[in-house]
Amino acid sequence: MTQPTVTLYMSDWCPYCQRARGLLTQKNVVFSEINIDDDGKSREEMIARCNRRTVPQIFIDDTHVGGCDDLFELDRSGELDRLIQGA
């Protein structure tokens, strides 16, 4: 079973991005970060994918997980482990 692709749209100044990054790191999830501060196209891509303008925005494969609070809620429910294991 292969691990799904996890994408974190983030900004350097955002404490919620740091929290989301920390949780994913703690769970040993390999993820890619897209810093929307550096590239307007990345911000537009994020908005097009989830219709939200705030960071972080997290995707597991093509599933929009949401932001930091959503990620932590998935963790509390046990659903995050299922998603990152590709089940």
mmCIF file of N, CA, C and O in Angstrom:
data_model
loop_
_atom_site.group_PDB
_atom_site.id
_atom_site.type_symbol
_atom_site.label_atom_id
_atom_site.label_comp_id
_atom_site.label_asym_id
_atom_site.label_seq_id
_atom_site.Cartn_x
_atom_site.Cartn_y
_atom_site.Cartn_z
ATOM 1 N N MET A 1 0.846 -1.176 0.000
ATOM 2 C CA MET A 1 0.000 0.000 0.000
ATOM 3 C C MET A 1 0.891 1.238 0.000
ATOM 4 O O MET A 1 1.804 1.351 0.804
ATOM 5 N N THR A 2 0.620 2.158 -0.898
ATOM 6 C CA THR A 2 1.421 3.369 -0.980
ATOM 7 C C THR A 2 0.774 4.487 -0.173
ATOM 8 O O THR A 2 -0.448 4.573 -0.072
ATOM 9 N N GLN A 3 1.624 5.319 0.382
ATOM 10 C CA GLN A 3 1.135 6.454 1.153
ATOM 11 C C GLN A 3 0.560 7.490 0.196
ATOM 12 O O GLN A 3 1.128 7.743 -0.865
ATOM 13 N N PRO A 4 -0.562 8.091 0.544
ATOM 14 C CA PRO A 4 -1.145 9.104 -0.336
ATOM 15 C C PRO A 4 -0.277 10.356 -0.407
ATOM 16 O O PRO A 4 0.578 10.588 0.438
ATOM 17 N N THR A 5 -0.544 11.159 -1.419
ATOM 18 C CA THR A 5 0.142 12.433 -1.580
ATOM 19 C C THR A 5 -0.528 13.466 -0.678
ATOM 20 O O THR A 5 -1.736 13.666 -0.758
ATOM 21 N N VAL A 6 0.258 14.092 0.182
ATOM 22 C CA VAL A 6 -0.266 15.103 1.104
ATOM 23 C C VAL A 6 0.345 16.441 0.711
ATOM 24 O O VAL A 6 1.561 16.565 0.563
ATOM 25 N N THR A 7 -0.524 17.427 0.527
ATOM 26 C CA THR A 7 -0.094 18.771 0.138
ATOM 27 C C THR A 7 -0.561 19.771 1.177
ATOM 28 O O THR A 7 -1.730 19.760 1.575
ATOM 29 N N LEU A 8 0.357 20.628 1.601
ATOM 30 C CA LEU A 8 0.065 21.662 2.577
ATOM 31 C C LEU A 8 0.329 23.015 1.929
ATOM 32 O O LEU A 8 1.476 23.360 1.645
ATOM 33 N N TYR A 9 -0.743 23.753 1.647
ATOM 34 C CA TYR A 9 -0.590 25.143 1.204
ATOM 35 C C TYR A 9 -0.388 25.963 2.465
ATOM 36 O O TYR A 9 -1.182 25.860 3.410
ATOM 37 N N MET A 10 0.672 26.759 2.499
ATOM 38 C CA MET A 10 1.023 27.438 3.737
ATOM 39 C C MET A 10 1.679 28.781 3.488
ATOM 40 O O MET A 10 1.930 29.158 2.357
ATOM 41 N N SER A 11 1.924 29.466 4.597
ATOM 42 C CA SER A 11 2.624 30.743 4.589
ATOM 43 C C SER A 11 3.616 30.723 5.745
ATOM 44 O O SER A 11 3.339 30.140 6.801
ATOM 45 N N ASP A 12 4.767 31.353 5.565
ATOM 46 C CA ASP A 12 5.800 31.342 6.606
ATOM 47 C C ASP A 12 5.348 31.995 7.910
ATOM 48 O O ASP A 12 5.774 31.597 8.981
ATOM 49 N N TRP A 13 4.508 33.001 7.836
ATOM 50 C CA TRP A 13 4.129 33.774 9.014
ATOM 51 C C TRP A 13 2.973 33.160 9.797
ATOM 52 O O TRP A 13 2.624 33.634 10.871
ATOM 53 N N CYS A 14 2.371 32.100 9.308
ATOM 54 C CA CYS A 14 1.128 31.562 9.859
ATOM 55 C C CYS A 14 1.373 30.527 10.966
ATOM 56 O O CYS A 14 1.929 29.460 10.704
ATOM 57 N N PRO A 15 0.935 30.822 12.197
ATOM 58 C CA PRO A 15 1.128 29.849 13.288
ATOM 59 C C PRO A 15 0.289 28.577 13.096
ATOM 60 O O PRO A 15 0.693 27.502 13.529
ATOM 61 N N TYR A 16 -0.847 28.684 12.437
ATOM 62 C CA TYR A 16 -1.674 27.500 12.177
ATOM 63 C C TYR A 16 -0.997 26.572 11.175
ATOM 64 O O TYR A 16 -1.102 25.350 11.270
ATOM 65 N N CYS A 17 -0.265 27.157 10.250
ATOM 66 C CA CYS A 17 0.519 26.356 9.304
ATOM 67 C C CYS A 17 1.596 25.582 10.046
ATOM 68 O O CYS A 17 1.837 24.402 9.756
ATOM 69 N N GLN A 18 2.231 26.234 11.022
ATOM 70 C CA GLN A 18 3.266 25.568 11.814
ATOM 71 C C GLN A 18 2.675 24.410 12.616
ATOM 72 O O GLN A 18 3.292 23.342 12.726
ATOM 73 N N ARG A 19 1.484 24.613 13.170
ATOM 74 C CA ARG A 19 0.827 23.541 13.928
ATOM 75 C C ARG A 19 0.485 22.367 13.029
ATOM 76 O O ARG A 19 0.693 21.210 13.393
ATOM 77 N N ALA A 20 -0.060 22.649 11.840
ATOM 78 C CA ALA A 20 -0.411 21.588 10.898
ATOM 79 C C ALA A 20 0.844 20.846 10.464
ATOM 80 O O ALA A 20 0.871 19.598 10.433
ATOM 81 N N ARG A 21 1.889 21.575 10.152
ATOM 82 C CA ARG A 21 3.168 20.969 9.768
ATOM 83 C C ARG A 21 3.686 20.073 10.891
ATOM 84 O O ARG A 21 4.168 18.967 10.653
ATOM 85 N N GLY A 22 3.580 20.563 12.127
ATOM 86 C CA GLY A 22 4.045 19.789 13.277
ATOM 87 C C GLY A 22 3.297 18.478 13.446
ATOM 88 O O GLY A 22 3.907 17.443 13.725
ATOM 89 N N LEU A 23 1.988 18.501 13.281
ATOM 90 C CA LEU A 23 1.208 17.274 13.412
ATOM 91 C C LEU A 23 1.564 16.280 12.320
ATOM 92 O O LEU A 23 1.761 15.088 12.588
ATOM 93 N N LEU A 24 1.670 16.749 11.093
ATOM 94 C CA LEU A 24 2.029 15.851 9.993
ATOM 95 C C LEU A 24 3.424 15.268 10.203
ATOM 96 O O LEU A 24 3.653 14.076 9.973
ATOM 97 N N THR A 25 4.353 16.084 10.675
ATOM 98 C CA THR A 25 5.712 15.621 10.942
ATOM 99 C C THR A 25 5.722 14.590 12.069
ATOM 100 O O THR A 25 6.384 13.555 11.980
ATOM 101 N N GLN A 26 4.963 14.871 13.112
ATOM 102 C CA GLN A 26 4.859 13.951 14.256
ATOM 103 C C GLN A 26 4.338 12.584 13.813
ATOM 104 O O GLN A 26 4.765 11.556 14.331
ATOM 105 N N LYS A 27 3.463 12.575 12.836
ATOM 106 C CA LYS A 27 2.890 11.325 12.332
ATOM 107 C C LYS A 27 3.745 10.707 11.223
ATOM 108 O O LYS A 27 3.337 9.731 10.609
ATOM 109 N N ASN A 28 4.915 11.288 10.979
ATOM 110 C CA ASN A 28 5.836 10.786 9.960
ATOM 111 C C ASN A 28 5.220 10.758 8.565
ATOM 112 O O ASN A 28 5.475 9.852 7.773
ATOM 113 N N VAL A 29 4.407 11.759 8.278
ATOM 114 C CA VAL A 29 3.787 11.886 6.968
ATOM 115 C C VAL A 29 4.735 12.647 6.049
ATOM 116 O O VAL A 29 5.242 13.707 6.414
ATOM 117 N N VAL A 30 4.968 12.098 4.882
ATOM 118 C CA VAL A 30 5.732 12.810 3.859
ATOM 119 C C VAL A 30 4.745 13.735 3.158
ATOM 120 O O VAL A 30 3.699 13.288 2.675
ATOM 121 N N PHE A 31 5.059 15.025 3.137
ATOM 122 C CA PHE A 31 4.132 15.978 2.534
ATOM 123 C C PHE A 31 4.911 17.048 1.796
ATOM 124 O O PHE A 31 6.077 17.304 2.085
ATOM 125 N N SER A 32 4.245 17.649 0.835
ATOM 126 C CA SER A 32 4.862 18.759 0.116
ATOM 127 C C SER A 32 4.230 20.061 0.605
ATOM 128 O O SER A 32 3.038 20.104 0.896
ATOM 129 N N GLU A 33 5.054 21.069 0.705
ATOM 130 C CA GLU A 33 4.597 22.390 1.125
ATOM 131 C C GLU A 33 4.601 23.307 -0.083
ATOM 132 O O GLU A 33 5.571 23.333 -0.841
ATOM 133 N N ILE A 34 3.539 24.049 -0.215
ATOM 134 C CA ILE A 34 3.465 25.073 -1.247
ATOM 135 C C ILE A 34 3.264 26.390 -0.537
ATOM 136 O O ILE A 34 2.217 26.630 0.065
ATOM 137 N N ASN A 35 4.293 27.228 -0.579
ATOM 138 C CA ASN A 35 4.253 28.521 0.094
ATOM 139 C C ASN A 35 3.569 29.520 -0.835
ATOM 140 O O ASN A 35 4.110 29.880 -1.874
ATOM 141 N N ILE A 36 2.389 29.973 -0.436
ATOM 142 C CA ILE A 36 1.626 30.883 -1.296
ATOM 143 C C ILE A 36 2.141 32.317 -1.217
ATOM 144 O O ILE A 36 1.732 33.151 -2.014
ATOM 145 N N ASP A 37 3.043 32.605 -0.275
ATOM 146 C CA ASP A 37 3.626 33.944 -0.194
ATOM 147 C C ASP A 37 4.547 34.222 -1.370
ATOM 148 O O ASP A 37 4.687 35.357 -1.804
ATOM 149 N N ASP A 38 5.201 33.192 -1.847
ATOM 150 C CA ASP A 38 6.237 33.344 -2.861
ATOM 151 C C ASP A 38 5.711 33.412 -4.279
ATOM 152 O O ASP A 38 6.428 33.849 -5.180
ATOM 153 N N ASP A 39 4.483 32.947 -4.487
ATOM 154 C CA ASP A 39 4.019 32.774 -5.851
ATOM 155 C C ASP A 39 2.506 32.984 -5.925
ATOM 156 O O ASP A 39 1.742 32.208 -5.355
ATOM 157 N N GLY A 40 2.092 34.031 -6.616
ATOM 158 C CA GLY A 40 0.667 34.313 -6.775
ATOM 159 C C GLY A 40 -0.085 33.192 -7.469
ATOM 160 O O GLY A 40 -1.254 32.956 -7.198
ATOM 161 N N LYS A 41 0.603 32.480 -8.355
ATOM 162 C CA LYS A 41 -0.046 31.359 -9.044
ATOM 163 C C LYS A 41 -0.396 30.240 -8.068
ATOM 164 O O LYS A 41 -1.427 29.596 -8.206
ATOM 165 N N SER A 42 0.445 30.033 -7.082
ATOM 166 C CA SER A 42 0.169 29.004 -6.072
ATOM 167 C C SER A 42 -1.062 29.382 -5.252
ATOM 168 O O SER A 42 -1.889 28.535 -4.935
ATOM 169 N N ARG A 43 -1.185 30.659 -4.917
ATOM 170 C CA ARG A 43 -2.369 31.123 -4.181
ATOM 171 C C ARG A 43 -3.626 30.917 -5.023
ATOM 172 O O ARG A 43 -4.635 30.411 -4.534
ATOM 173 N N GLU A 44 -3.551 31.265 -6.293
ATOM 174 C CA GLU A 44 -4.698 31.073 -7.190
ATOM 175 C C GLU A 44 -5.051 29.594 -7.319
ATOM 176 O O GLU A 44 -6.229 29.234 -7.335
ATOM 177 N N GLU A 45 -4.031 28.756 -7.411
ATOM 178 C CA GLU A 45 -4.256 27.309 -7.498
ATOM 179 C C GLU A 45 -4.969 26.800 -6.254
ATOM 180 O O GLU A 45 -5.918 26.014 -6.332
ATOM 181 N N MET A 46 -4.524 27.255 -5.077
ATOM 182 C CA MET A 46 -5.144 26.841 -3.819
ATOM 183 C C MET A 46 -6.611 27.262 -3.786
ATOM 184 O O MET A 46 -7.485 26.456 -3.456
ATOM 185 N N ILE A 47 -6.883 28.500 -4.137
ATOM 186 C CA ILE A 47 -8.259 29.003 -4.123
ATOM 187 C C ILE A 47 -9.124 28.213 -5.098
ATOM 188 O O ILE A 47 -10.262 27.855 -4.790
ATOM 189 N N ALA A 48 -8.587 27.904 -6.271
ATOM 190 C CA ALA A 48 -9.336 27.135 -7.264
ATOM 191 C C ALA A 48 -9.640 25.725 -6.758
ATOM 192 O O ALA A 48 -10.718 25.186 -7.032
ATOM 193 N N ARG A 49 -8.715 25.145 -5.999
ATOM 194 C CA ARG A 49 -8.907 23.774 -5.519
ATOM 195 C C ARG A 49 -9.911 23.679 -4.375
ATOM 196 O O ARG A 49 -10.621 22.689 -4.262
ATOM 197 N N CYS A 50 -9.967 24.713 -3.513
ATOM 198 C CA CYS A 50 -10.799 24.569 -2.312
ATOM 199 C C CYS A 50 -11.755 25.732 -2.067
ATOM 200 O O CYS A 50 -12.537 25.682 -1.117
ATOM 201 N N ASN A 51 -11.681 26.762 -2.896
ATOM 202 C CA ASN A 51 -12.538 27.931 -2.742
ATOM 203 C C ASN A 51 -12.374 28.597 -1.371
ATOM 204 O O ASN A 51 -13.324 29.123 -0.809
ATOM 205 N N ARG A 52 -11.176 28.532 -0.824
ATOM 206 C CA ARG A 52 -10.839 29.205 0.433
ATOM 207 C C ARG A 52 -9.584 30.037 0.220
ATOM 208 O O ARG A 52 -8.736 29.700 -0.582
ATOM 209 N N ARG A 53 -9.466 31.107 0.995
ATOM 210 C CA ARG A 53 -8.339 32.032 0.836
ATOM 211 C C ARG A 53 -7.362 31.984 2.001
ATOM 212 O O ARG A 53 -6.308 32.595 1.952
ATOM 213 N N THR A 54 -7.731 31.304 3.071
ATOM 214 C CA THR A 54 -6.876 31.270 4.254
ATOM 215 C C THR A 54 -5.943 30.059 4.218
ATOM 216 O O THR A 54 -6.221 29.073 3.541
ATOM 217 N N VAL A 55 -4.848 30.171 4.958
ATOM 218 C CA VAL A 55 -3.915 29.054 5.088
ATOM 219 C C VAL A 55 -3.906 28.588 6.540
ATOM 220 O O VAL A 55 -4.245 29.368 7.421
ATOM 221 N N PRO A 56 -3.573 27.350 6.770
ATOM 222 C CA PRO A 56 -3.205 26.342 5.788
ATOM 223 C C PRO A 56 -4.436 25.725 5.130
ATOM 224 O O PRO A 56 -5.535 25.798 5.678
ATOM 225 N N GLN A 57 -4.214 25.151 3.981
ATOM 226 C CA GLN A 57 -5.192 24.290 3.327
ATOM 227 C C GLN A 57 -4.476 22.987 3.035
ATOM 228 O O GLN A 57 -3.382 22.986 2.466
ATOM 229 N N ILE A 58 -5.079 21.891 3.462
ATOM 230 C CA ILE A 58 -4.430 20.592 3.390
ATOM 231 C C ILE A 58 -5.237 19.664 2.491
ATOM 232 O O ILE A 58 -6.466 19.610 2.592
ATOM 233 N N PHE A 59 -4.506 18.958 1.640
ATOM 234 C CA PHE A 59 -5.105 17.964 0.758
ATOM 235 C C PHE A 59 -4.421 16.626 0.977
ATOM 236 O O PHE A 59 -3.190 16.575 1.116
ATOM 237 N N ILE A 60 -5.211 15.581 1.012
ATOM 238 C CA ILE A 60 -4.688 14.217 1.001
ATOM 239 C C ILE A 60 -5.185 13.613 -0.295
ATOM 240 O O ILE A 60 -6.396 13.436 -0.474
ATOM 241 N N ASP A 61 -4.252 13.341 -1.188
ATOM 242 C CA ASP A 61 -4.561 13.035 -2.586
ATOM 243 C C ASP A 61 -5.434 14.175 -3.100
ATOM 244 O O ASP A 61 -5.043 15.313 -2.990
ATOM 245 N N ASP A 62 -6.601 13.895 -3.620
ATOM 246 C CA ASP A 62 -7.468 14.954 -4.133
ATOM 247 C C ASP A 62 -8.531 15.384 -3.129
ATOM 248 O O ASP A 62 -9.389 16.207 -3.443
ATOM 249 N N THR A 63 -8.479 14.824 -1.927
ATOM 250 C CA THR A 63 -9.464 15.147 -0.893
ATOM 251 C C THR A 63 -9.029 16.370 -0.111
ATOM 252 O O THR A 63 -7.930 16.391 0.466
ATOM 253 N N HIS A 64 -9.880 17.382 -0.093
ATOM 254 C CA HIS A 64 -9.590 18.586 0.679
ATOM 255 C C HIS A 64 -9.922 18.306 2.138
ATOM 256 O O HIS A 64 -11.068 18.076 2.499
ATOM 257 N N VAL A 65 -8.898 18.300 2.982
ATOM 258 C CA VAL A 65 -9.063 18.052 4.404
ATOM 259 C C VAL A 65 -9.568 19.307 5.098
ATOM 260 O O VAL A 65 -10.358 19.250 6.031
ATOM 261 N N GLY A 66 -9.099 20.459 4.656
ATOM 262 C CA GLY A 66 -9.473 21.727 5.266
ATOM 263 C C GLY A 66 -8.256 22.409 5.839
ATOM 264 O O GLY A 66 -7.143 22.259 5.337
ATOM 265 N N GLY A 67 -8.475 23.129 6.939
ATOM 266 C CA GLY A 67 -7.396 23.866 7.587
ATOM 267 C C GLY A 67 -6.858 23.146 8.805
ATOM 268 O O GLY A 67 -7.087 21.953 9.000
ATOM 269 N N CYS A 68 -6.165 23.884 9.641
ATOM 270 C CA CYS A 68 -5.511 23.319 10.816
ATOM 271 C C CYS A 68 -6.512 22.674 11.770
ATOM 272 O O CYS A 68 -6.320 21.540 12.211
ATOM 273 N N ASP A 69 -7.576 23.384 12.120
ATOM 274 C CA ASP A 69 -8.572 22.830 13.041
ATOM 275 C C ASP A 69 -9.194 21.558 12.472
ATOM 276 O O ASP A 69 -9.430 20.592 13.205
ATOM 277 N N ASP A 70 -9.446 21.555 11.170
ATOM 278 C CA ASP A 70 -10.019 20.372 10.523
ATOM 279 C C ASP A 70 -9.055 19.188 10.614
ATOM 280 O O ASP A 70 -9.466 18.052 10.870
ATOM 281 N N LEU A 71 -7.767 19.458 10.400
ATOM 282 C CA LEU A 71 -6.752 18.411 10.469
ATOM 283 C C LEU A 71 -6.689 17.818 11.873
ATOM 284 O O LEU A 71 -6.669 16.587 12.036
ATOM 285 N N PHE A 72 -6.701 18.655 12.888
ATOM 286 C CA PHE A 72 -6.643 18.165 14.269
ATOM 287 C C PHE A 72 -7.917 17.416 14.640
ATOM 288 O O PHE A 72 -7.865 16.439 15.392
ATOM 289 N N GLU A 73 -9.048 17.840 14.121
ATOM 290 C CA GLU A 73 -10.298 17.113 14.377
ATOM 291 C C GLU A 73 -10.245 15.724 13.748
ATOM 292 O O GLU A 73 -10.681 14.736 14.353
ATOM 293 N N LEU A 74 -9.721 15.632 12.535
ATOM 294 C CA LEU A 74 -9.549 14.319 11.901
ATOM 295 C C LEU A 74 -8.623 13.441 12.732
ATOM 296 O O LEU A 74 -8.855 12.232 12.849
ATOM 297 N N ASP A 75 -7.594 14.033 13.301
ATOM 298 C CA ASP A 75 -6.675 13.270 14.137
ATOM 299 C C ASP A 75 -7.388 12.757 15.383
ATOM 300 O O ASP A 75 -7.251 11.587 15.745
ATOM 301 N N ARG A 76 -8.158 13.613 16.036
ATOM 302 C CA ARG A 76 -8.877 13.206 17.253
ATOM 303 C C ARG A 76 -9.859 12.070 16.975
ATOM 304 O O ARG A 76 -10.045 11.188 17.805
ATOM 305 N N SER A 77 -10.471 12.095 15.804
ATOM 306 C CA SER A 77 -11.467 11.070 15.469
ATOM 307 C C SER A 77 -10.842 9.763 14.972
ATOM 308 O O SER A 77 -11.536 8.764 14.826
ATOM 309 N N GLY A 78 -9.530 9.785 14.680
ATOM 310 C CA GLY A 78 -8.866 8.604 14.144
ATOM 311 C C GLY A 78 -8.912 8.531 12.626
ATOM 312 O O GLY A 78 -8.266 7.680 12.011
ATOM 313 N N GLU A 79 -9.668 9.417 12.011
ATOM 314 C CA GLU A 79 -9.823 9.410 10.553
ATOM 315 C C GLU A 79 -8.535 9.808 9.835
ATOM 316 O O GLU A 79 -8.252 9.305 8.745
ATOM 317 N N LEU A 80 -7.737 10.669 10.440
ATOM 318 C CA LEU A 80 -6.493 11.090 9.796
ATOM 319 C C LEU A 80 -5.571 9.897 9.573
ATOM 320 O O LEU A 80 -4.999 9.746 8.498
ATOM 321 N N ASP A 81 -5.454 9.037 10.571
ATOM 322 C CA ASP A 81 -4.598 7.854 10.431
ATOM 323 C C ASP A 81 -5.079 6.981 9.281
ATOM 324 O O ASP A 81 -4.277 6.474 8.495
ATOM 325 N N ARG A 82 -6.378 6.816 9.153
ATOM 326 C CA ARG A 82 -6.926 6.018 8.061
ATOM 327 C C ARG A 82 -6.596 6.644 6.705
ATOM 328 O O ARG A 82 -6.172 5.959 5.783
ATOM 329 N N LEU A 83 -6.741 7.965 6.623
ATOM 330 C CA LEU A 83 -6.467 8.658 5.358
ATOM 331 C C LEU A 83 -4.998 8.605 4.968
ATOM 332 O O LEU A 83 -4.671 8.397 3.800
ATOM 333 N N ILE A 84 -4.114 8.797 5.932
ATOM 334 C CA ILE A 84 -2.686 8.826 5.581
ATOM 335 C C ILE A 84 -2.122 7.438 5.358
ATOM 336 O O ILE A 84 -1.054 7.295 4.770
ATOM 337 N N GLN A 85 -2.845 6.428 5.779
ATOM 338 C CA GLN A 85 -2.427 5.054 5.502
ATOM 339 C C GLN A 85 -2.983 4.565 4.180
ATOM 340 O O GLN A 85 -2.712 3.451 3.765
ATOM 341 N N GLY A 86 -3.783 5.415 3.536
ATOM 342 C CA GLY A 86 -4.313 5.075 2.224
ATOM 343 C C GLY A 86 -5.457 4.089 2.265
ATOM 344 O O GLY A 86 -5.774 3.456 1.274
ATOM 345 N N ALA A 87 -6.113 3.967 3.415
ATOM 346 C CA ALA A 87 -7.235 3.020 3.535
ATOM 347 C C ALA A 87 -8.501 3.581 2.952
ATOM 348 O O ALA A 87 -8.690 4.749 2.815
#
